[in-house]
Amino acid sequence: MGDLAWTGNLAVRCKVLGSAFLR
């Protein structure tokens, strides 16, 4: 479960980072 949460967190971070970068 911890790994899943970690992966999800990473995905969300990448998404936010990409969004901010693209902006």
PDB file of N, CA and C in Angstrom:
ATOM      1  N   MET A   1       0.850  -1.204   0.000  1.00  0.00           N
ATOM      2  CA  MET A   1       0.000   0.000   0.000  1.00  0.00           C
ATOM      3  C   MET A   1       0.890   1.260   0.000  1.00  0.00           C
ATOM      4  N   GLY A   2       1.939   1.217   0.797  1.00  0.00           N
ATOM      5  CA  GLY A   2       2.838   2.376   0.864  1.00  0.00           C
ATOM      6  C   GLY A   2       3.422   2.687  -0.515  1.00  0.00           C
ATOM      7  N   ASP A   3       3.843   1.609  -1.215  1.00  0.00           N
ATOM      8  CA  ASP A   3       4.422   1.817  -2.550  1.00  0.00           C
ATOM      9  C   ASP A   3       3.405   2.470  -3.476  1.00  0.00           C
ATOM     10  N   LEU A   4       2.164   1.993  -3.388  1.00  0.00           N
ATOM     11  CA  LEU A   4       1.114   2.536  -4.262  1.00  0.00           C
ATOM     12  C   LEU A   4       0.940   4.030  -3.994  1.00  0.00           C
ATOM     13  N   ALA A   5       0.875   4.385  -2.719  1.00  0.00           N
ATOM     14  CA  ALA A   5       0.689   5.795  -2.349  1.00  0.00           C
ATOM     15  C   ALA A   5       1.883   6.602  -2.853  1.00  0.00           C
ATOM     16  N   TRP A   6       3.076   6.014  -2.735  1.00  0.00           N
ATOM     17  CA  TRP A   6       4.295   6.714  -3.178  1.00  0.00           C
ATOM     18  C   TRP A   6       4.227   6.976  -4.677  1.00  0.00           C
ATOM     19  N   THR A   7       3.848   5.920  -5.417  1.00  0.00           N
ATOM     20  CA  THR A   7       3.759   6.056  -6.882  1.00  0.00           C
ATOM     21  C   THR A   7       2.733   7.126  -7.243  1.00  0.00           C
ATOM     22  N   GLY A   8       1.590   7.090  -6.566  1.00  0.00           N
ATOM     23  CA  GLY A   8       0.546   8.077  -6.843  1.00  0.00           C
ATOM     24  C   GLY A   8       1.062   9.479  -6.565  1.00  0.00           C
ATOM     25  N   ASN A   9       1.782   9.614  -5.453  1.00  0.00           N
ATOM     26  CA  ASN A   9       2.321  10.924  -5.082  1.00  0.00           C
ATOM     27  C   ASN A   9       3.275  11.414  -6.167  1.00  0.00           C
ATOM     28  N   LEU A  10       4.113  10.508  -6.644  1.00  0.00           N
ATOM     29  CA  LEU A  10       5.087  10.864  -7.689  1.00  0.00           C
ATOM     30  C   LEU A  10       4.355  11.312  -8.947  1.00  0.00           C
ATOM     31  N   ALA A  11       3.326  10.565  -9.313  1.00  0.00           N
ATOM     32  CA  ALA A  11       2.568  10.889 -10.531  1.00  0.00           C
ATOM     33  C   ALA A  11       1.950  12.281 -10.399  1.00  0.00           C
ATOM     34  N   VAL A  12       1.353  12.539  -9.245  1.00  0.00           N
ATOM     35  CA  VAL A  12       0.712  13.851  -9.025  1.00  0.00           C
ATOM     36  C   VAL A  12       1.769  14.947  -9.079  1.00  0.00           C
ATOM     37  N   ARG A  13       2.920  14.675  -8.481  1.00  0.00           N
ATOM     38  CA  ARG A  13       4.002  15.679  -8.464  1.00  0.00           C
ATOM     39  C   ARG A  13       4.446  15.973  -9.890  1.00  0.00           C
ATOM     40  N   CYS A  14       4.647  14.914 -10.656  1.00  0.00           N
ATOM     41  CA  CYS A  14       5.095  15.076 -12.055  1.00  0.00           C
ATOM     42  C   CYS A  14       4.062  15.906 -12.818  1.00  0.00           C
ATOM     43  N   LYS A  15       2.801  15.595 -12.578  1.00  0.00           N
ATOM     44  CA  LYS A  15       1.718  16.300 -13.278  1.00  0.00           C
ATOM     45  C   LYS A  15       1.756  17.792 -12.917  1.00  0.00           C
ATOM     46  N   VAL A  16       1.849  18.082 -11.634  1.00  0.00           N
ATOM     47  CA  VAL A  16       1.874  19.481 -11.179  1.00  0.00           C
ATOM     48  C   VAL A  16       3.121  20.181 -11.705  1.00  0.00           C
ATOM     49  N   LEU A  17       4.258  19.484 -11.613  1.00  0.00           N
ATOM     50  CA  LEU A  17       5.524  20.074 -12.085  1.00  0.00           C
ATOM     51  C   LEU A  17       5.426  20.367 -13.580  1.00  0.00           C
ATOM     52  N   GLY A  18       4.921  19.399 -14.337  1.00  0.00           N
ATOM     53  CA  GLY A  18       4.788  19.577 -15.784  1.00  0.00           C
ATOM     54  C   GLY A  18       3.847  20.739 -16.090  1.00  0.00           C
ATOM     55  N   SER A  19       2.758  20.811 -15.357  1.00  0.00           N
ATOM     56  CA  SER A  19       1.776  21.880 -15.591  1.00  0.00           C
ATOM     57  C   SER A  19       2.434  23.238 -15.342  1.00  0.00           C
ATOM     58  N   ALA A  20       3.155  23.349 -14.223  1.00  0.00           N
ATOM     59  CA  ALA A  20       3.799  24.622 -13.877  1.00  0.00           C
ATOM     60  C   ALA A  20       4.881  24.934 -14.911  1.00  0.00           C
ATOM     61  N   PHE A  21       5.591  23.895 -15.350  1.00  0.00           N
ATOM     62  CA  PHE A  21       6.669  24.104 -16.325  1.00  0.00           C
ATOM     63  C   PHE A  21       6.088  24.571 -17.661  1.00  0.00           C
ATOM     64  N   LEU A  22       5.002  23.916 -18.089  1.00  0.00           N
ATOM     65  CA  LEU A  22       4.379  24.263 -19.370  1.00  0.00           C
ATOM     66  C   LEU A  22       3.815  25.679 -19.301  1.00  0.00           C
ATOM     67  N   ARG A  23       3.354  26.055 -18.107  1.00  0.00           N
ATOM     68  CA  ARG A  23       2.773  27.377 -17.959  1.00  0.00           C
ATOM     69  C   ARG A  23       3.911  28.387 -18.063  1.00  0.00           C
TER      70      ARG A  23
END
